[in-house]
Coordinates of C-alpha atoms and ligand atoms in Angstrom, one line a residue:
X21 CA 147.1 96.1 -108.8
X22 CA 150.9 95.7 -108.3
X23 CA 152.2 92.2 -108.7
X24 CA 155.5 91.0 -107.2
X25 CA 157.4 88.1 -108.8
X26 CA 159.8 86.5 -106.5
X27 CA 160.9 83.6 -108.8
X28 CA 164.3 85.1 -109.3
X29 CA 164.9 85.6 -105.5
X30 CA 163.7 82.4 -103.9
X31 CA 166.8 80.4 -104.8
X32 CA 168.9 82.8 -102.7
X33 CA 166.8 82.4 -99.5
X34 CA 166.6 79.7 -96.8
X35 CA 164.0 77.0 -97.4
X36 CA 161.7 78.8 -95.0
X37 CA 161.5 81.7 -97.5
X38 CA 160.7 85.3 -96.5
X39 CA 159.7 86.0 -92.9
X40 CA 156.0 86.8 -93.3
X41 CA 155.5 86.5 -89.5
X42 CA 157.8 89.5 -89.1
X43 CA 156.1 91.4 -92.0
X44 CA 152.8 90.8 -90.3
X45 CA 154.0 92.2 -87.0
X46 CA 155.5 95.2 -88.7
X47 CA 152.2 95.8 -90.5
X48 CA 150.2 95.5 -87.2
X49 CA 152.5 98.0 -85.5
X50 CA 152.0 100.4 -88.4
X51 CA 148.2 100.0 -88.5
X52 CA 147.8 100.2 -84.7
X53 CA 150.1 103.3 -84.5
X54 CA 152.4 101.4 -82.1
X55 CA 155.6 101.6 -84.1
X56 CA 158.4 104.3 -84.1
X57 CA 157.3 107.5 -85.7
X58 CA 153.6 106.7 -85.5
X59 CA 152.8 110.4 -85.7
X60 CA 153.9 110.4 -89.3
X61 CA 151.7 107.7 -90.7
X62 CA 149.0 110.0 -92.1
X63 CA 150.1 109.1 -95.7
X64 CA 148.1 105.9 -95.5
X65 CA 144.9 108.1 -95.3
X66 CA 146.0 110.8 -97.8
X67 CA 144.0 109.5 -100.9
X68 CA 140.8 109.3 -98.9
X69 CA 141.4 112.6 -97.0
X70 CA 142.2 114.6 -100.1
X71 CA 139.1 113.7 -102.0
X72 CA 136.4 116.3 -101.8
X73 CA 137.0 120.0 -101.1
X74 CA 140.8 119.8 -101.1
X75 CA 140.9 118.1 -104.5
X76 CA 138.5 120.6 -105.8
X77 CA 140.7 123.5 -104.7
X78 CA 143.8 121.8 -106.2
X79 CA 142.1 121.2 -109.6
X80 CA 140.7 124.8 -109.7
X81 CA 144.1 126.2 -109.0
X82 CA 145.6 123.9 -111.6
X83 CA 143.1 125.1 -114.2
X84 CA 144.0 128.7 -113.4
X85 CA 147.7 127.9 -113.8
X86 CA 147.0 126.2 -117.1
X87 CA 144.8 129.2 -118.4
X88 CA 147.4 131.8 -117.5
X89 CA 150.8 130.2 -117.8
X90 CA 153.1 128.7 -120.4
X91 CA 155.4 127.6 -117.7
X92 CA 154.9 126.5 -114.1
X93 CA 158.0 126.8 -111.9
X94 CA 157.9 124.3 -109.1
X95 CA 160.3 125.3 -106.3
X96 CA 161.1 122.5 -103.8
X97 CA 163.7 119.9 -102.8
X98 CA 163.6 116.2 -101.7
X99 CA 160.1 115.1 -100.8
X100 CA 158.8 118.5 -101.7
X101 CA 159.5 117.9 -105.4
X102 CA 160.5 114.4 -106.4
X103 CA 157.1 112.8 -106.3
X104 CA 155.6 115.4 -108.7
X105 CA 158.6 115.2 -111.0
X106 CA 158.4 111.4 -111.0
X107 CA 154.7 111.4 -111.9
X108 CA 155.0 114.0 -114.6
X109 CA 157.9 112.3 -116.2
X110 CA 156.3 108.8 -116.0
X111 CA 152.8 109.8 -117.2
X112 CA 154.0 112.5 -119.7
X113 CA 150.7 114.4 -119.8
X114 CA 150.0 116.5 -122.9
X115 CA 148.9 120.1 -123.5
X116 CA 149.9 121.5 -120.1
X117 CA 152.4 124.3 -119.3
X118 CA 156.0 123.2 -119.3
X119 CA 157.1 122.5 -115.7
X120 CA 160.5 123.7 -114.6
X121 CA 161.8 122.3 -111.3
X122 CA 163.9 124.8 -109.3
X123 CA 165.3 124.9 -105.8
X124 CA 167.1 121.6 -105.8
X125 CA 170.6 123.1 -105.5
X126 CA 172.7 126.2 -105.3
X127 CA 174.5 126.0 -108.7
X128 CA 174.5 129.4 -110.4
X129 CA 175.0 127.7 -113.8
X130 CA 171.9 125.5 -113.3
X131 CA 169.9 128.6 -112.2
X132 CA 171.0 130.6 -115.2
X133 CA 170.0 127.8 -117.5
X134 CA 166.6 127.5 -115.9
X135 CA 166.1 131.3 -116.2
X136 CA 167.0 131.0 -119.9
X137 CA 164.7 128.1 -120.3
X138 CA 161.9 130.2 -118.8
X139 CA 162.7 133.1 -121.1
X140 CA 160.0 135.7 -121.4
X141 CA 157.1 133.3 -121.2
X142 CA 154.1 133.8 -118.9
X143 CA 154.6 131.8 -115.7
X144 CA 153.4 130.9 -112.3
X145 CA 155.2 129.5 -109.2
X146 CA 154.3 126.7 -106.9
X147 CA 156.6 126.9 -104.0
X148 CA 156.6 123.8 -101.8
X149 CA 158.4 123.7 -98.4
X150 CA 157.0 122.2 -95.3
X151 CA 159.5 123.9 -93.0
X152 CA 159.9 127.0 -95.1
X153 CA 163.5 127.3 -94.0
X154 CA 165.2 124.9 -96.4
X155 CA 167.9 127.1 -98.0
X156 CA 167.9 125.7 -101.6
X157 CA 164.2 126.3 -102.4
X158 CA 164.1 129.4 -100.3
X159 CA 166.9 131.0 -102.3
X160 CA 165.3 129.9 -105.6
X161 CA 161.9 131.3 -104.5
X162 CA 163.4 134.7 -103.7
X163 CA 164.9 134.8 -107.2
X164 CA 161.8 133.6 -109.2
X165 CA 159.4 135.6 -107.1
X166 CA 161.5 138.7 -107.9
X167 CA 161.2 138.0 -111.6
X168 CA 157.5 137.5 -111.3
X169 CA 157.0 140.7 -109.4
X170 CA 159.0 142.6 -112.0
X171 CA 156.9 141.1 -114.8
X172 CA 153.4 141.3 -113.3
X173 CA 153.7 144.0 -110.5
X174 CA 150.9 143.6 -107.9
X175 CA 149.3 140.8 -110.0
X176 CA 152.3 138.6 -109.2
X177 CA 150.8 137.4 -106.0
X178 CA 147.9 135.8 -107.9
X179 CA 150.5 133.7 -109.7
X180 CA 152.1 132.3 -106.6
X181 CA 150.8 129.1 -105.0
X182 CA 152.4 128.1 -101.6
X183 CA 152.3 124.6 -100.3
X184 CA 153.5 124.6 -96.7
X185 CA 152.7 123.9 -93.1
X186 CA 149.1 124.8 -92.1
X187 CA 150.2 127.3 -89.4
X188 CA 153.9 127.6 -88.9
X189 CA 157.1 128.7 -90.7
X190 CA 158.5 131.5 -92.8
X191 CA 156.7 130.5 -96.0
X192 CA 153.4 130.4 -94.2
X193 CA 154.0 133.9 -92.8
X194 CA 154.9 135.3 -96.3
X195 CA 152.0 133.5 -97.9
X196 CA 149.5 135.0 -95.4
X197 CA 151.0 138.4 -95.6
X198 CA 151.0 138.5 -99.4
X199 CA 147.7 136.7 -99.9
X200 CA 149.1 133.8 -101.9
X201 CA 146.7 130.9 -102.4
X202 CA 148.0 128.2 -99.9
X203 CA 147.9 124.5 -99.7
X204 CA 148.8 122.4 -96.7
X205 CA 151.5 119.8 -96.1
X206 CA 149.8 117.7 -93.4
X207 CA 151.4 117.6 -90.0
X208 CA 151.4 113.8 -89.9
X209 CA 153.0 113.3 -93.3
X210 CA 156.8 113.5 -94.0
X211 CA 158.1 115.0 -97.2
X212 CA 159.0 111.7 -98.9
X213 CA 155.5 110.3 -98.2
X214 CA 153.7 113.5 -99.4
X215 CA 153.2 113.0 -103.1
X216 CA 149.5 112.2 -102.8
X217 CA 148.9 115.5 -100.9
X218 CA 148.8 119.0 -102.5
X219 CA 152.6 118.7 -102.5
X220 CA 152.5 116.4 -105.6
X221 CA 148.9 116.8 -106.7
X222 CA 149.0 120.5 -107.6
X223 CA 151.9 120.3 -110.0
X224 CA 150.7 117.0 -111.4
X225 CA 147.2 118.5 -112.1
X226 CA 148.7 121.7 -113.5
X227 CA 150.8 119.6 -115.9
X228 CA 147.7 117.8 -117.1
X229 CA 147.5 114.6 -115.1
X230 CA 144.1 113.3 -114.2
X231 CA 144.4 113.6 -110.5
X232 CA 140.9 112.4 -109.8
X233 CA 141.7 109.0 -111.4
X234 CA 145.0 109.0 -109.6
X235 CA 143.6 109.6 -106.2
X236 CA 140.8 107.1 -106.7
X237 CA 143.3 104.4 -107.7
X238 CA 145.5 105.3 -104.7
X239 CA 142.5 105.0 -102.3
X240 CA 141.8 101.5 -103.7
X241 CA 145.5 100.5 -103.6
X242 CA 145.9 101.6 -100.0
X243 CA 142.8 99.5 -99.1
X244 CA 144.2 96.5 -100.9
X245 CA 147.7 96.9 -99.4
X246 CA 146.1 96.7 -95.9
X247 CA 145.6 93.0 -96.5
X248 CA 147.1 91.0 -93.6
X249 CA 148.5 88.1 -95.6
X250 CA 151.6 86.8 -97.4
X251 CA 149.5 87.5 -100.5
X252 CA 150.0 91.2 -99.9
X253 CA 152.6 92.4 -102.5
X254 CA 154.0 94.9 -99.9
X255 CA 154.7 92.0 -97.5
X256 CA 156.3 90.0 -100.3
X257 CA 158.7 92.8 -101.3
X258 CA 159.5 94.0 -97.8
X259 CA 160.1 90.5 -96.4
X260 CA 162.2 89.3 -99.4
X261 CA 164.5 92.4 -99.5
X262 CA 165.1 92.1 -95.8
X263 CA 165.9 88.4 -96.1
X264 CA 168.3 89.1 -98.9
X265 CA 169.9 91.9 -96.8
X266 CA 170.5 89.4 -94.0
X267 CA 172.3 87.2 -96.6
X268 CA 174.8 90.0 -97.4
X269 CA 172.9 91.7 -100.3
X270 CA 173.5 95.2 -99.0
X271 CA 172.7 97.1 -102.2
X272 CA 169.4 97.1 -104.0
X273 CA 169.3 98.4 -107.6
X274 CA 166.0 99.5 -109.0
X275 CA 165.8 98.9 -112.7
X276 CA 163.3 99.7 -115.4
X277 CA 163.3 99.4 -119.1
X278 CA 161.3 102.6 -119.4
X279 CA 163.4 105.8 -119.6
X280 CA 160.4 107.7 -118.3
X281 CA 160.8 105.8 -115.0
X282 CA 164.0 107.7 -114.2
X283 CA 162.5 110.1 -111.7
X284 CA 160.4 107.4 -110.1
X285 CA 163.7 105.7 -109.3
X286 CA 164.9 109.0 -107.8
X287 CA 161.8 109.2 -105.7
X288 CA 162.2 105.6 -104.7
X289 CA 165.8 106.2 -103.7
X290 CA 164.8 109.0 -101.4
X291 CA 161.9 107.0 -100.0
X292 CA 164.1 104.0 -99.1
X293 CA 167.4 105.7 -98.4
X294 CA 166.0 108.3 -96.0
X295 CA 163.6 105.9 -94.4
X296 CA 166.0 103.0 -93.8
X297 CA 169.6 104.3 -93.7
X298 CA 170.1 105.0 -90.1
X299 CA 171.7 103.6 -86.9
X300 CA 174.4 101.9 -89.0
X301 CA 172.0 99.7 -91.0
X302 CA 170.0 99.9 -94.2
X303 CA 169.9 98.6 -97.8
X304 CA 171.7 101.1 -100.1
X305 CA 169.2 102.1 -102.8
X306 CA 170.7 102.6 -106.3
X307 CA 169.1 102.7 -109.7
X308 CA 169.8 101.8 -113.3
X309 CA 168.0 102.4 -116.6
X310 CA 168.0 99.4 -119.0
X311 CA 168.8 98.7 -121.7
X312 CA 171.2 101.7 -121.7
X313 CA 172.9 100.8 -118.4
X314 CA 173.4 97.1 -119.5
X315 CA 176.2 98.5 -121.6
X316 CA 177.8 100.4 -118.7
X317 CA 176.8 99.1 -115.3
X318 CA 175.9 95.7 -116.7
X319 CA 179.5 94.5 -116.3
X320 CA 179.5 95.3 -112.5
X321 CA 176.1 93.9 -112.0
X322 CA 176.9 90.6 -113.7
X323 CA 180.4 90.2 -112.4
X324 CA 181.3 92.6 -109.5
X325 CA 181.1 92.0 -105.8
X326 CA 178.1 89.8 -105.0
X327 CA 176.4 92.3 -102.7
X328 CA 173.6 93.3 -105.0
X329 CA 169.9 92.5 -105.3
X330 CA 167.9 93.8 -108.2
X331 CA 164.3 95.0 -108.4
X332 CA 162.8 95.4 -111.9
X333 CA 159.7 97.5 -112.4
X334 CA 157.8 96.8 -115.5
X335 CA 154.5 97.7 -117.2
X336 CA 152.4 94.9 -118.6
X337 CA 151.5 96.8 -121.8
X338 CA 153.2 99.6 -123.7
X339 CA 150.9 102.6 -124.5
X340 CA 151.5 102.0 -128.2
X341 CA 153.6 99.3 -129.7
X342 CA 155.8 99.7 -132.7
X343 CA 156.5 96.9 -135.2
X344 CA 160.0 96.1 -136.5
X345 CA 160.0 96.7 -140.2
X346 CA 161.0 94.1 -142.8
X347 CA 163.9 95.3 -145.1
X348 CA 164.5 93.6 -148.5
X349 CA 167.8 91.8 -148.6
X350 CA 168.2 91.9 -144.8
X351 CA 171.3 94.2 -145.0
X352 CA 171.6 94.5 -141.2
X353 CA 170.5 90.9 -140.4
X354 CA 167.5 92.0 -138.4
X355 CA 164.7 90.4 -140.4
X356 CA 164.4 87.7 -137.8
X357 CA 162.7 90.4 -135.7
X358 CA 160.5 91.8 -138.5
X359 CA 156.9 91.9 -137.8
X360 CA 157.4 91.6 -134.0
X361 CA 156.4 94.4 -131.7
X362 CA 159.2 96.3 -129.8
X363 CA 157.2 95.6 -126.7
X364 CA 157.6 91.9 -127.1
X365 CA 161.3 92.2 -128.0
X366 CA 161.9 94.3 -124.9
X367 CA 160.1 91.8 -122.7
X368 CA 162.3 88.9 -124.1
X369 CA 165.4 91.1 -123.4
X370 CA 164.1 91.6 -119.8
X371 CA 163.7 87.9 -119.3
X372 CA 167.2 87.2 -120.7
X373 CA 168.8 89.8 -118.4
X374 CA 167.0 88.4 -115.4
X375 CA 168.2 84.8 -116.2
X376 CA 171.8 86.1 -116.7
X377 CA 171.8 88.2 -113.5
X378 CA 170.3 85.4 -111.4
X379 CA 172.8 82.9 -112.7
X380 CA 175.5 85.5 -111.9
X381 CA 174.4 85.7 -108.2
X382 CA 172.1 88.7 -108.3
X383 CA 168.7 87.9 -106.8
X384 CA 165.8 89.4 -108.8
X385 CA 162.5 90.7 -107.7
X386 CA 159.9 91.8 -110.3
X387 CA 157.3 94.5 -109.6
X388 CA 154.7 95.1 -112.3
X389 CA 151.6 97.3 -112.9
X390 CA 149.3 97.2 -115.9
X391 CA 150.1 100.5 -117.5
X392 CA 152.3 103.6 -117.4
X393 CA 149.4 106.0 -116.5
X394 CA 147.8 107.7 -113.5
X395 CA 146.6 104.4 -112.1
X396 CA 149.9 102.7 -112.5
X397 CA 151.6 105.7 -110.9
X398 CA 149.3 105.7 -107.9
X399 CA 149.6 101.9 -107.4
X400 CA 153.4 102.1 -107.5
X401 CA 153.5 105.0 -105.0
X402 CA 151.2 103.3 -102.5
X403 CA 152.9 99.9 -102.9
X404 CA 156.4 101.3 -102.4
X405 CA 155.3 103.5 -99.4
X406 CA 153.5 100.7 -97.7
X407 CA 156.4 98.2 -98.3
X408 CA 158.9 100.9 -97.1
X409 CA 157.1 101.3 -93.8
X410 CA 156.9 97.5 -93.2
X411 CA 160.5 97.0 -94.3
X412 CA 161.8 99.8 -92.1
X413 CA 160.0 98.3 -89.0
X414 CA 161.3 94.8 -89.9
X415 CA 164.8 96.4 -90.0
X416 CA 164.3 97.9 -86.6
X417 CA 164.5 101.6 -87.6
X418 CA 162.0 104.5 -87.5
X419 CA 161.2 104.8 -91.2
X420 CA 159.6 108.2 -90.7
X421 CA 162.4 110.4 -89.4
X422 CA 165.6 111.8 -91.0
X423 CA 167.9 113.0 -88.2
X424 CA 171.0 112.6 -90.5
X425 CA 169.8 115.3 -92.9
X426 CA 170.2 118.0 -90.3
X427 CA 174.0 117.6 -89.9
X428 CA 175.0 119.3 -93.2
X429 CA 172.3 122.0 -92.7
X430 CA 173.8 123.0 -89.3
X431 CA 177.3 123.3 -90.7
X432 CA 176.1 125.1 -93.9
X433 CA 174.1 127.7 -92.0
X434 CA 176.9 128.3 -89.5
X435 CA 179.5 128.6 -92.2
X436 CA 177.3 131.0 -94.2
X437 CA 176.8 133.1 -91.2
X438 CA 173.1 132.7 -90.7
X439 CA 172.1 134.8 -87.6
X440 CA 171.6 132.6 -84.5
X441 CA 173.7 129.6 -85.7
Ligands
LIG1 O1 161.5 113.8 -96.9 C1 161.8 114.9 -96.4 O2 161.3 115.2 -95.3 C2 162.8 115.8 -97.0 O3 163.2 115.4 -98.3 C3 162.1 117.2 -97.2 O4 161.0 117.0 -98.0 C4 163.1 118.1 -97.9 O5 164.3 118.2 -97.0 C5 162.5 119.5 -98.0 O6 162.0 120.0 -96.8 P1 161.0 121.2 -96.8 O7 159.8 120.7 -97.4 O8 160.8 121.5 -95.3 O9 161.6 122.4 -97.5

């Protein structure tokens, strides 16, 4: 299970520590459906709900994709793609089709390079859009679907998997008309909380992740995260980051020493940024990748404006350690590390960075799970989702809406001349 280490943050708080009373109230509002946006809290039930028939359908479709395709093109944006990408990059499953993510922008250069990457290989498409009207994925879907139809003719429709609203929207209409196999984005789950539905599970399963293990671990994690006590890691993280925010730490940087964590950090930024940044308040979520960024952003973090807090996600054990070799004569002066695992060296570096940043005025919260695998992924997802809901309620916002995202869409559709805008 996720562990939270607050030893690097407590020195920055009042002697009363984090406000667990407020965290408890927020948790109660969430559990009793009495908080803002209560209609969008179905994500808490997803791991239990999806087990059974739905998971069977997902894994059967994933098997078909694996049998027939060298590439899976996943078309979606925001909550309709980040969770799947985060999981695939973190877990790095083997032997599945290559997954190309499309529909995250309108850059022609990016599109052309994805088409080149795809080449002439056999492929399938999983198009994911709850509304069906989001321009970026809709445009990419039109283009990739055209290619598929050219390559496979009438058989193309058997290679398209649509994940969308159960009854409404353009994508649902097209899927029904064309007979695409469809999966549902539940009504009571917003995009950024949807990774443990078919939205994330189908691409994860197709890529080769063990989604049964993942969903089982998630169900257990959701149960444990319902604990009403300051021992709940979600309370600890939510209450501490809010207390630090009240002390002027307006920016939270999420750091990891694992390069494969990069898209988890992107997923986390969406989760927290879209959930909390509203009504003129909210911690700004940013991310860094250590050790690389210690040599770029490290200067700012150590020495810039003291408005930062830092959360470091780590994994207790590497999948496979690697020992520093001994070299005769010690030409590079590294023999003091010889015989030690890189895992241990990295851990010491992490402790050293923590001490330096805390001394420099950056509070540090540690979040750890045992391993970088399906279970670790599920535990992190459930932990961050639960903490986000509690944190948002503590901040006094509705963590489940995103009214601000509509502003650019309205302008863009009007300026592009969409009928009716
Ligand atoms: O979290 C969200 O709600 C958003 O990021 C959406 O997932 C994103 O805008 C894509 O929307 P849709 O799935 O309707 O295409």
